Amino acid sequence: MQAAFRKNKAAIELLRADGSLSAGTLLVACDTVVVYGGAIIGKPPDAAHAVLTLGMLSDSWHSVYSGLSVYGKGKTCETFARTDVKFRTISEEEILAYVDSGEPMGKAGSYAIQLKGSSFVERIEGEYENVVGFPIATFLSLLQAEFGISPLDILHY
């Protein structure tokens, strides 16, 4: 949530500086991390790190957290979503082939559930979209609760 708040604050400051921030402005920032064994697993800096991460996540549960920060109507609100993901046992050969595909790079936890990384997932508990990187249901709940914006309002845009 802190990272999402910092992103949102930076955007607000930029819009204020150039005079683009208006009463109708709605800004949304999100940041997603994977947590395994109490440690935050971010994006892999290189292929070797991706191999290690995927090997660690093999045949185990991990949690995906996304922090949301929303600015509108002169206020900023934060919330988060958590989804638990269970990976099946992944062979070393599968991990190396997946890393060679390039897909893990730039992805928290070294995988993309919406792409080839879905083949590793045995079970999921929580919001799928959160694992993709943006918890839509959590976002819509925050908009309604804090800003009075309903999902129907968004469909009219």
Tab-separated table of N, CA and C in Angstrom:
chain	number	residue	atom	x	y	z
A	1	MET	N	0.831	-1.189	0.000
A	1	MET	CA	0.000	0.000	0.000
A	1	MET	C	0.878	1.255	0.000
A	2	GLN	N	2.020	1.178	0.683
A	2	GLN	CA	2.918	2.333	0.709
A	2	GLN	C	3.456	2.650	-0.680
A	3	ALA	N	3.831	1.623	-1.433
A	3	ALA	CA	4.351	1.850	-2.779
A	3	ALA	C	3.261	2.439	-3.676
A	4	ALA	N	2.042	1.933	-3.573
A	4	ALA	CA	0.929	2.469	-4.365
A	4	ALA	C	0.658	3.920	-3.981
A	5	PHE	N	0.705	4.211	-2.681
A	5	PHE	CA	0.486	5.583	-2.220
A	5	PHE	C	1.559	6.520	-2.791
A	6	ARG	N	2.818	6.094	-2.759
A	6	ARG	CA	3.909	6.930	-3.288
A	6	ARG	C	3.732	7.181	-4.785
A	7	LYS	N	3.323	6.156	-5.530
A	7	LYS	CA	3.068	6.333	-6.964
A	7	LYS	C	1.953	7.351	-7.189
A	8	ASN	N	0.878	7.215	-6.423
A	8	ASN	CA	-0.266	8.106	-6.573
A	8	ASN	C	0.126	9.540	-6.196
A	9	LYS	N	0.862	9.681	-5.102
A	9	LYS	CA	1.293	11.010	-4.648
A	9	LYS	C	2.147	11.695	-5.713
A	10	ALA	N	3.043	10.936	-6.340
A	10	ALA	CA	3.888	11.496	-7.398
A	10	ALA	C	3.038	11.971	-8.579
A	11	ALA	N	2.027	11.193	-8.948
A	11	ALA	CA	1.150	11.587	-10.060
A	11	ALA	C	0.347	12.829	-9.706
A	12	ILE	N	-0.152	12.881	-8.471
A	12	ILE	CA	-0.908	14.060	-8.021
A	12	ILE	C	-0.037	15.303	-8.101
A	13	GLU	N	1.206	15.192	-7.622
A	13	GLU	CA	2.121	16.342	-7.641
A	13	GLU	C	2.419	16.797	-9.063
A	14	LEU	N	2.608	15.864	-9.988
A	14	LEU	CA	2.846	16.227	-11.389
A	14	LEU	C	1.645	16.954	-11.990
A	15	LEU	N	0.447	16.438	-11.727
A	15	LEU	CA	-0.755	17.073	-12.275
A	15	LEU	C	-0.984	18.456	-11.651
A	16	ARG	N	-0.715	18.574	-10.348
A	16	ARG	CA	-0.829	19.885	-9.695
A	16	ARG	C	0.140	20.886	-10.314
A	17	ALA	N	1.374	20.437	-10.537
A	17	ALA	CA	2.424	21.310	-11.053
A	17	ALA	C	2.088	21.863	-12.434
A	18	ASP	N	1.434	21.071	-13.266
A	18	ASP	CA	1.111	21.581	-14.599
A	18	ASP	C	-0.328	22.065	-14.728
A	19	GLY	N	-1.056	22.113	-13.590
A	19	GLY	CA	-2.409	22.656	-13.590
A	19	GLY	C	-3.463	21.703	-14.126
A	20	SER	N	-3.144	20.431	-14.257
A	20	SER	CA	-4.090	19.461	-14.810
A	20	SER	C	-4.974	18.785	-13.773
A	21	LEU	N	-4.694	18.982	-12.494
A	21	LEU	CA	-5.483	18.342	-11.446
A	21	LEU	C	-6.800	19.096	-11.290
A	22	SER	N	-7.912	18.401	-11.519
A	22	SER	CA	-9.220	19.041	-11.432
A	22	SER	C	-10.089	18.323	-10.406
A	23	ALA	N	-11.237	18.899	-10.124
A	23	ALA	CA	-12.163	18.303	-9.152
A	23	ALA	C	-12.635	16.926	-9.615
A	24	GLY	N	-12.658	16.696	-10.899
A	24	GLY	CA	-13.119	15.411	-11.430
A	24	GLY	C	-12.025	14.384	-11.638
A	25	THR	N	-10.803	14.729	-11.258
A	25	THR	CA	-9.682	13.806	-11.456
A	25	THR	C	-9.809	12.582	-10.550
A	26	LEU	N	-9.617	11.421	-11.125
A	26	LEU	CA	-9.558	10.172	-10.374
A	26	LEU	C	-8.255	9.489	-10.761
A	27	LEU	N	-7.387	9.293	-9.775
A	27	LEU	CA	-6.102	8.646	-10.018
A	27	LEU	C	-6.052	7.325	-9.269
A	28	VAL	N	-5.511	6.319	-9.910
A	28	VAL	CA	-5.414	4.991	-9.316
A	28	VAL	C	-3.986	4.496	-9.465
A	29	ALA	N	-3.419	4.014	-8.367
A	29	ALA	CA	-2.093	3.407	-8.400
A	29	ALA	C	-2.168	2.052	-7.713
A	30	CYS	N	-1.366	1.121	-8.196
A	30	CYS	CA	-1.368	-0.231	-7.646
A	30	CYS	C	0.056	-0.765	-7.642
A	31	ASP	N	0.379	-1.556	-6.638
A	31	ASP	CA	1.666	-2.223	-6.586
A	31	ASP	C	1.445	-3.623	-6.041
A	32	THR	N	2.050	-4.613	-6.681
A	32	THR	CA	1.817	-6.013	-6.329
A	32	THR	C	3.121	-6.692	-5.940
A	33	VAL	N	3.059	-7.479	-4.865
A	33	VAL	CA	4.207	-8.275	-4.438
A	33	VAL	C	3.750	-9.695	-4.126
A	34	VAL	N	4.694	-10.606	-4.178
A	34	VAL	CA	4.474	-11.986	-3.779
A	34	VAL	C	5.180	-12.183	-2.444
A	35	VAL	N	4.515	-12.886	-1.528
A	35	VAL	CA	5.111	-13.158	-0.222
A	35	VAL	C	5.177	-14.668	-0.023
A	36	TYR	N	6.370	-15.135	0.308
A	36	TYR	CA	6.593	-16.557	0.557
A	36	TYR	C	7.421	-16.686	1.831
A	37	GLY	N	6.906	-17.422	2.783
A	37	GLY	CA	7.638	-17.623	4.032
A	37	GLY	C	7.976	-16.336	4.741
A	38	GLY	N	7.106	-15.327	4.622
A	38	GLY	CA	7.327	-14.050	5.286
A	38	GLY	C	8.248	-13.104	4.540
A	39	ALA	N	8.797	-13.522	3.410
A	39	ALA	CA	9.699	-12.673	2.626
A	39	ALA	C	9.000	-12.166	1.369
A	40	ILE	N	9.246	-10.918	1.057
A	40	ILE	CA	8.690	-10.326	-0.165
A	40	ILE	C	9.557	-10.734	-1.347
A	41	ILE	N	8.884	-11.242	-2.364
A	41	ILE	CA	9.560	-11.640	-3.596
A	41	ILE	C	9.098	-10.681	-4.687
A	42	GLY	N	9.990	-9.846	-5.115
A	42	GLY	CA	9.657	-8.882	-6.155
A	42	GLY	C	9.915	-9.439	-7.537
A	43	LYS	N	10.222	-8.545	-8.452
A	43	LYS	CA	10.529	-8.930	-9.828
A	43	LYS	C	11.967	-9.454	-9.870
A	44	PRO	N	12.210	-10.500	-10.641
A	44	PRO	CA	13.568	-11.051	-10.683
A	44	PRO	C	14.529	-10.105	-11.417
A	45	PRO	N	15.706	-9.876	-10.841
A	45	PRO	CA	16.682	-9.017	-11.524
A	45	PRO	C	17.365	-9.712	-12.707
A	46	ASP	N	17.319	-11.051	-12.713
A	46	ASP	CA	17.936	-11.803	-13.803
A	46	ASP	C	17.325	-13.205	-13.861
A	47	ALA	N	17.714	-13.942	-14.889
A	47	ALA	CA	17.156	-15.285	-15.107
A	47	ALA	C	17.484	-16.235	-13.961
A	48	ALA	N	18.685	-16.137	-13.411
A	48	ALA	CA	19.079	-17.026	-12.308
A	48	ALA	C	18.171	-16.828	-11.103
A	49	HIS	N	17.823	-15.594	-10.836
A	49	HIS	CA	16.928	-15.298	-9.714
A	49	HIS	C	15.537	-15.868	-9.987
A	50	ALA	N	15.071	-15.766	-11.214
A	50	ALA	CA	13.759	-16.321	-11.586
A	50	ALA	C	13.747	-17.832	-11.391
A	51	VAL	N	14.824	-18.510	-11.759
A	51	VAL	CA	14.922	-19.964	-11.581
A	51	VAL	C	14.835	-20.303	-10.091
A	52	LEU	N	15.578	-19.580	-9.263
A	52	LEU	CA	15.551	-19.825	-7.813
A	52	LEU	C	14.161	-19.589	-7.230
A	53	THR	N	13.533	-18.505	-7.638
A	53	THR	CA	12.202	-18.172	-7.126
A	53	THR	C	11.189	-19.255	-7.481
A	54	LEU	N	11.161	-19.659	-8.725
A	54	LEU	CA	10.199	-20.673	-9.155
A	54	LEU	C	10.459	-22.006	-8.475
A	55	GLY	N	11.719	-22.341	-8.275
A	55	GLY	CA	12.051	-23.563	-7.552
A	55	GLY	C	11.558	-23.519	-6.117
A	56	MET	N	11.662	-22.353	-5.507
A	56	MET	CA	11.199	-22.170	-4.133
A	56	MET	C	9.666	-22.277	-4.053
A	57	LEU	N	8.967	-21.725	-5.035
A	57	LEU	CA	7.505	-21.723	-5.017
A	57	LEU	C	6.906	-23.073	-5.419
A	58	SER	N	7.701	-23.915	-6.047
A	58	SER	CA	7.220	-25.228	-6.480
A	58	SER	C	6.667	-26.025	-5.304
A	59	ASP	N	5.493	-26.634	-5.510
A	59	ASP	CA	4.836	-27.477	-4.512
A	59	ASP	C	4.615	-26.755	-3.177
A	60	SER	N	4.230	-25.480	-3.257
A	60	SER	CA	3.973	-24.735	-2.020
A	60	SER	C	2.959	-23.614	-2.265
A	61	TRP	N	2.506	-23.044	-1.155
A	61	TRP	CA	1.593	-21.903	-1.176
A	61	TRP	C	2.394	-20.613	-1.058
A	62	HIS	N	1.900	-19.567	-1.693
A	62	HIS	CA	2.419	-18.218	-1.488
A	62	HIS	C	1.239	-17.255	-1.574
A	63	SER	N	1.463	-16.037	-1.131
A	63	SER	CA	0.402	-15.025	-1.152
A	63	SER	C	0.783	-13.887	-2.086
A	64	VAL	N	-0.211	-13.383	-2.781
A	64	VAL	CA	-0.028	-12.228	-3.655
A	64	VAL	C	-0.807	-11.072	-3.042
A	65	TYR	N	-0.100	-9.982	-2.763
A	65	TYR	CA	-0.713	-8.787	-2.194
A	65	TYR	C	-0.624	-7.654	-3.198
A	66	SER	N	-1.737	-6.950	-3.373
A	66	SER	CA	-1.731	-5.737	-4.177
A	66	SER	C	-2.245	-4.590	-3.319
A	67	GLY	N	-1.455	-3.542	-3.256
A	67	GLY	CA	-1.881	-2.335	-2.570
A	67	GLY	C	-2.470	-1.380	-3.585
A	68	LEU	N	-3.600	-0.791	-3.232
A	68	LEU	CA	-4.270	0.186	-4.096
A	68	LEU	C	-4.290	1.542	-3.407
A	69	SER	N	-4.075	2.580	-4.188
A	69	SER	CA	-4.219	3.950	-3.706
A	69	SER	C	-5.069	4.688	-4.737
A	70	VAL	N	-6.158	5.271	-4.258
A	70	VAL	CA	-7.079	5.973	-5.154
A	70	VAL	C	-7.248	7.405	-4.662
A	71	TYR	N	-7.068	8.349	-5.580
A	71	TYR	CA	-7.271	9.769	-5.290
A	71	TYR	C	-8.489	10.253	-6.061
A	72	GLY	N	-9.380	10.938	-5.375
A	72	GLY	CA	-10.544	11.542	-6.007
A	72	GLY	C	-11.255	12.429	-5.018
A	73	LYS	N	-11.926	13.431	-5.517
A	73	LYS	CA	-12.702	14.337	-4.672
A	73	LYS	C	-11.853	14.922	-3.543
A	74	GLY	N	-10.573	15.164	-3.828
A	74	GLY	CA	-9.696	15.812	-2.865
A	74	GLY	C	-9.158	14.916	-1.760
A	75	LYS	N	-9.385	13.614	-1.830
A	75	LYS	CA	-8.862	12.725	-0.789
A	75	LYS	C	-8.225	11.493	-1.419
A	76	THR	N	-7.368	10.849	-0.631
A	76	THR	CA	-6.701	9.631	-1.061
A	76	THR	C	-7.051	8.514	-0.098
A	77	CYS	N	-7.389	7.354	-0.637
A	77	CYS	CA	-7.731	6.188	0.180
A	77	CYS	C	-6.913	4.993	-0.288
A	78	GLU	N	-6.538	4.155	0.662
A	78	GLU	CA	-5.778	2.962	0.347
A	78	GLU	C	-6.492	1.708	0.855
A	79	THR	N	-6.214	0.619	0.173
A	79	THR	CA	-6.661	-0.704	0.605
A	79	THR	C	-5.743	-1.731	-0.030
A	80	PHE	N	-5.972	-2.994	0.262
A	80	PHE	CA	-5.169	-4.042	-0.341
A	80	PHE	C	-6.020	-5.280	-0.577
A	81	ALA	N	-5.499	-6.146	-1.422
A	81	ALA	CA	-6.122	-7.445	-1.685
A	81	ALA	C	-5.064	-8.515	-1.461
A	82	ARG	N	-5.516	-9.672	-0.995
A	82	ARG	CA	-4.626	-10.822	-0.806
A	82	ARG	C	-5.242	-12.033	-1.487
A	83	THR	N	-4.423	-12.740	-2.241
A	83	THR	CA	-4.832	-13.983	-2.872
A	83	THR	C	-3.750	-15.024	-2.589
A	84	ASP	N	-4.177	-16.207	-2.174
A	84	ASP	CA	-3.237	-17.291	-1.913
A	84	ASP	C	-3.205	-18.228	-3.113
A	85	VAL	N	-1.996	-18.621	-3.503
A	85	VAL	CA	-1.793	-19.439	-4.699
A	85	VAL	C	-0.962	-20.662	-4.328
A	86	LYS	N	-1.414	-21.824	-4.781
A	86	LYS	CA	-0.679	-23.079	-4.573
A	86	LYS	C	-0.126	-23.534	-5.911
A	87	PHE	N	1.198	-23.706	-5.961
A	87	PHE	CA	1.844	-24.250	-7.149
A	87	PHE	C	1.935	-25.764	-7.032
A	88	ARG	N	1.766	-26.449	-8.129
A	88	ARG	CA	2.033	-27.874	-8.194
A	88	ARG	C	3.553	-28.057	-8.178
A	89	THR	N	4.000	-29.281	-8.117
A	89	THR	CA	5.431	-29.545	-8.223
A	89	THR	C	5.873	-29.242	-9.657
A	90	ILE	N	6.886	-28.413	-9.775
A	90	ILE	CA	7.384	-27.995	-11.094
A	90	ILE	C	8.777	-28.597	-11.274
A	91	SER	N	8.988	-29.273	-12.378
A	91	SER	CA	10.294	-29.882	-12.628
A	91	SER	C	11.322	-28.806	-12.985
A	92	GLU	N	12.590	-29.148	-12.783
A	92	GLU	CA	13.668	-28.228	-13.144
A	92	GLU	C	13.632	-27.922	-14.634
A	93	GLU	N	13.321	-28.927	-15.428
A	93	GLU	CA	13.236	-28.742	-16.877
A	93	GLU	C	12.144	-27.728	-17.245
A	94	GLU	N	10.984	-27.840	-16.571
A	94	GLU	CA	9.894	-26.883	-16.818
A	94	GLU	C	10.299	-25.469	-16.422
A	95	ILE	N	10.943	-25.351	-15.267
A	95	ILE	CA	11.372	-24.034	-14.794
A	95	ILE	C	12.344	-23.401	-15.784
A	96	LEU	N	13.335	-24.157	-16.224
A	96	LEU	CA	14.328	-23.616	-17.161
A	96	LEU	C	13.676	-23.209	-18.486
A	97	ALA	N	12.758	-24.031	-18.978
A	97	ALA	CA	12.063	-23.700	-20.230
A	97	ALA	C	11.221	-22.435	-20.062
A	98	TYR	N	10.557	-22.322	-18.926
A	98	TYR	CA	9.728	-21.143	-18.678
A	98	TYR	C	10.586	-19.884	-18.578
A	99	VAL	N	11.680	-19.977	-17.847
A	99	VAL	CA	12.572	-18.821	-17.719
A	99	VAL	C	13.157	-18.460	-19.083
A	100	ASP	N	13.512	-19.455	-19.875
A	100	ASP	CA	14.037	-19.201	-21.227
A	100	ASP	C	13.014	-18.488	-22.115
A	101	SER	N	11.723	-18.651	-21.810
A	101	SER	CA	10.686	-17.964	-22.603
A	101	SER	C	10.709	-16.455	-22.372
A	102	GLY	N	11.348	-16.029	-21.281
A	102	GLY	CA	11.410	-14.599	-20.960
A	102	GLY	C	10.220	-14.092	-20.173
A	103	GLU	N	9.177	-14.897	-20.055
A	103	GLU	CA	7.954	-14.441	-19.394
A	103	GLU	C	8.135	-14.027	-17.923
A	104	PRO	N	8.986	-14.696	-17.154
A	104	PRO	CA	9.097	-14.329	-15.737
A	104	PRO	C	9.693	-12.938	-15.474
A	105	MET	N	10.425	-12.410	-16.434
A	105	MET	CA	11.101	-11.147	-16.213
A	105	MET	C	10.085	-10.009	-16.094
A	106	GLY	N	10.278	-9.190	-15.083
A	106	GLY	CA	9.373	-8.067	-14.848
A	106	GLY	C	8.101	-8.453	-14.115
A	107	LYS	N	8.027	-9.702	-13.612
A	107	LYS	CA	6.820	-10.170	-12.925
A	107	LYS	C	7.139	-10.488	-11.465
A	108	ALA	N	6.360	-9.942	-10.561
A	108	ALA	CA	6.520	-10.273	-9.150
A	108	ALA	C	6.330	-11.774	-8.984
A	109	GLY	N	7.252	-12.411	-8.274
A	109	GLY	CA	7.170	-13.852	-8.092
A	109	GLY	C	7.667	-14.651	-9.279
A	110	SER	N	8.118	-13.968	-10.308
A	110	SER	CA	8.696	-14.597	-11.508
A	110	SER	C	7.705	-15.405	-12.332
A	111	TYR	N	6.423	-15.047	-12.289
A	111	TYR	CA	5.461	-15.744	-13.150
A	111	TYR	C	4.286	-14.842	-13.488
A	112	ALA	N	3.634	-15.186	-14.588
A	112	ALA	CA	2.427	-14.482	-15.032
A	112	ALA	C	1.297	-15.503	-15.084
A	113	ILE	N	0.363	-15.410	-14.137
A	113	ILE	CA	-0.726	-16.383	-14.047
A	113	ILE	C	-1.641	-16.341	-15.268
A	114	GLN	N	-1.702	-15.203	-15.935
A	114	GLN	CA	-2.590	-15.053	-17.087
A	114	GLN	C	-1.964	-15.576	-18.381
A	115	LEU	N	-0.703	-16.000	-18.301
A	115	LEU	CA	-0.011	-16.491	-19.487
A	115	LEU	C	0.479	-17.924	-19.230
A	116	LYS	N	1.676	-18.242	-19.662
A	116	LYS	CA	2.202	-19.600	-19.512
A	116	LYS	C	2.348	-20.024	-18.053
A	117	GLY	N	2.563	-19.058	-17.177
A	117	GLY	CA	2.713	-19.355	-15.750
A	117	GLY	C	1.490	-20.009	-15.138
A	118	SER	N	0.360	-19.926	-15.811
A	118	SER	CA	-0.861	-20.573	-15.293
A	118	SER	C	-0.701	-22.078	-15.173
A	119	SER	N	0.204	-22.643	-15.942
A	119	SER	CA	0.398	-24.095	-15.906
A	119	SER	C	0.977	-24.575	-14.579
A	120	PHE	N	1.520	-23.676	-13.783
A	120	PHE	CA	2.089	-24.038	-12.482
A	120	PHE	C	1.049	-24.040	-11.363
A	121	VAL	N	-0.081	-23.389	-11.594
A	121	VAL	CA	-1.056	-23.158	-10.533
A	121	VAL	C	-1.951	-24.372	-10.336
A	122	GLU	N	-1.949	-24.857	-9.118
A	122	GLU	CA	-2.794	-25.991	-8.744
A	122	GLU	C	-4.092	-25.515	-8.111
A	123	ARG	N	-4.000	-24.426	-7.355
A	123	ARG	CA	-5.175	-23.921	-6.637
A	123	ARG	C	-4.999	-22.433	-6.340
A	124	ILE	N	-6.131	-21.742	-6.269
A	124	ILE	CA	-6.106	-20.310	-5.944
A	124	ILE	C	-7.243	-20.022	-4.979
A	125	GLU	N	-6.958	-19.225	-3.979
A	125	GLU	CA	-7.975	-18.800	-3.015
A	125	GLU	C	-7.953	-17.286	-2.951
A	126	GLY	N	-8.993	-16.688	-3.510
A	126	GLY	CA	-9.084	-15.237	-3.539
A	126	GLY	C	-9.301	-14.745	-4.958
A	127	GLU	N	-9.051	-13.481	-5.136
A	127	GLU	CA	-9.342	-12.789	-6.391
A	127	GLU	C	-8.257	-13.060	-7.451
A	128	TYR	N	-8.646	-13.717	-8.520
A	128	TYR	CA	-7.720	-14.039	-9.611
A	128	TYR	C	-7.070	-12.773	-10.170
A	129	GLU	N	-7.852	-11.739	-10.406
A	129	GLU	CA	-7.334	-10.509	-11.006
A	129	GLU	C	-6.235	-9.884	-10.160
A	130	ASN	N	-6.261	-10.138	-8.857
A	130	ASN	CA	-5.205	-9.642	-7.990
A	130	ASN	C	-3.865	-10.258	-8.379
A	131	VAL	N	-3.856	-11.538	-8.715
A	131	VAL	CA	-2.619	-12.209	-9.092
A	131	VAL	C	-2.134	-11.690	-10.445
A	132	VAL	N	-3.060	-11.337	-11.312
A	132	VAL	CA	-2.697	-10.745	-12.598
A	132	VAL	C	-2.017	-9.393	-12.369
A	133	GLY	N	-2.419	-8.690	-11.308
A	133	GLY	CA	-1.758	-7.427	-10.982
A	133	GLY	C	-2.671	-6.268	-10.681
A	134	PHE	N	-3.991	-6.464	-10.808
A	134	PHE	CA	-4.913	-5.386	-10.456
A	134	PHE	C	-6.215	-5.992	-9.929
A	135	PRO	N	-6.457	-5.867	-8.622
A	135	PRO	CA	-7.639	-6.477	-8.002
A	135	PRO	C	-8.911	-5.679	-8.294
A	136	ILE	N	-9.589	-6.055	-9.348
A	136	ILE	CA	-10.738	-5.289	-9.838
A	136	ILE	C	-11.865	-5.220	-8.805
A	137	ALA	N	-12.225	-6.350	-8.208
A	137	ALA	CA	-13.329	-6.345	-7.237
A	137	ALA	C	-13.001	-5.477	-6.033
A	138	THR	N	-11.770	-5.542	-5.568
A	138	THR	CA	-11.337	-4.713	-4.440
A	138	THR	C	-11.389	-3.238	-4.823
A	139	PHE	N	-10.938	-2.925	-6.031
A	139	PHE	CA	-10.975	-1.555	-6.540
A	139	PHE	C	-12.408	-1.024	-6.612
A	140	LEU	N	-13.307	-1.827	-7.174
A	140	LEU	CA	-14.702	-1.387	-7.290
A	140	LEU	C	-15.341	-1.184	-5.915
A	141	SER	N	-15.008	-2.046	-4.955
A	141	SER	CA	-15.534	-1.882	-3.588
A	141	SER	C	-15.039	-0.586	-2.965
A	142	LEU	N	-13.749	-0.273	-3.160
A	142	LEU	CA	-13.191	0.971	-2.623
A	142	LEU	C	-13.854	2.180	-3.269
A	143	LEU	N	-14.035	2.146	-4.589
A	143	LEU	CA	-14.682	3.271	-5.278
A	143	LEU	C	-16.080	3.531	-4.723
A	144	GLN	N	-16.822	2.462	-4.509
A	144	GLN	CA	-18.188	2.626	-4.009
A	144	GLN	C	-18.203	3.119	-2.565
A	145	ALA	N	-17.397	2.484	-1.720
A	145	ALA	CA	-17.409	2.807	-0.289
A	145	ALA	C	-16.863	4.203	0.005
A	146	GLU	N	-15.799	4.591	-0.676
A	146	GLU	CA	-15.110	5.842	-0.329
A	146	GLU	C	-15.470	7.026	-1.224
A	147	PHE	N	-15.898	6.750	-2.458
A	147	PHE	CA	-16.126	7.837	-3.403
A	147	PHE	C	-17.544	7.862	-3.962
A	148	GLY	N	-18.360	6.887	-3.580
A	148	GLY	CA	-19.732	6.843	-4.058
A	148	GLY	C	-19.852	6.548	-5.540
A	149	ILE	N	-18.847	5.926	-6.112
A	149	ILE	CA	-18.858	5.581	-7.530
A	149	ILE	C	-19.206	4.100	-7.641
A	150	SER	N	-20.304	3.798	-8.315
A	150	SER	CA	-20.739	2.412	-8.432
A	150	SER	C	-20.171	1.778	-9.697
A	151	PRO	N	-20.140	0.451	-9.745
A	151	PRO	CA	-19.710	-0.211	-10.970
A	151	PRO	C	-20.506	0.227	-12.196
A	152	LEU	N	-21.784	0.529	-12.015
A	152	LEU	CA	-22.595	1.003	-13.137
A	152	LEU	C	-22.100	2.348	-13.659
A	153	ASP	N	-21.637	3.212	-12.748
A	153	ASP	CA	-21.083	4.495	-13.174
A	153	ASP	C	-19.895	4.292	-14.105
A	154	ILE	N	-19.067	3.320	-13.794
A	154	ILE	CA	-17.881	3.054	-14.618
A	154	ILE	C	-18.273	2.516	-15.985
A	155	LEU	N	-19.324	1.703	-16.040
A	155	LEU	CA	-19.769	1.157	-17.323
A	155	LEU	C	-20.274	2.233	-18.276
A	156	HIS	N	-20.644	3.382	-17.760
A	156	HIS	CA	-21.137	4.476	-18.603
A	156	HIS	C	-20.027	5.302	-19.219
A	157	TYR	N	-18.783	5.051	-18.860
A	157	TYR	CA	-17.653	5.800	-19.441
A	157	TYR	C	-17.262	5.223	-20.764
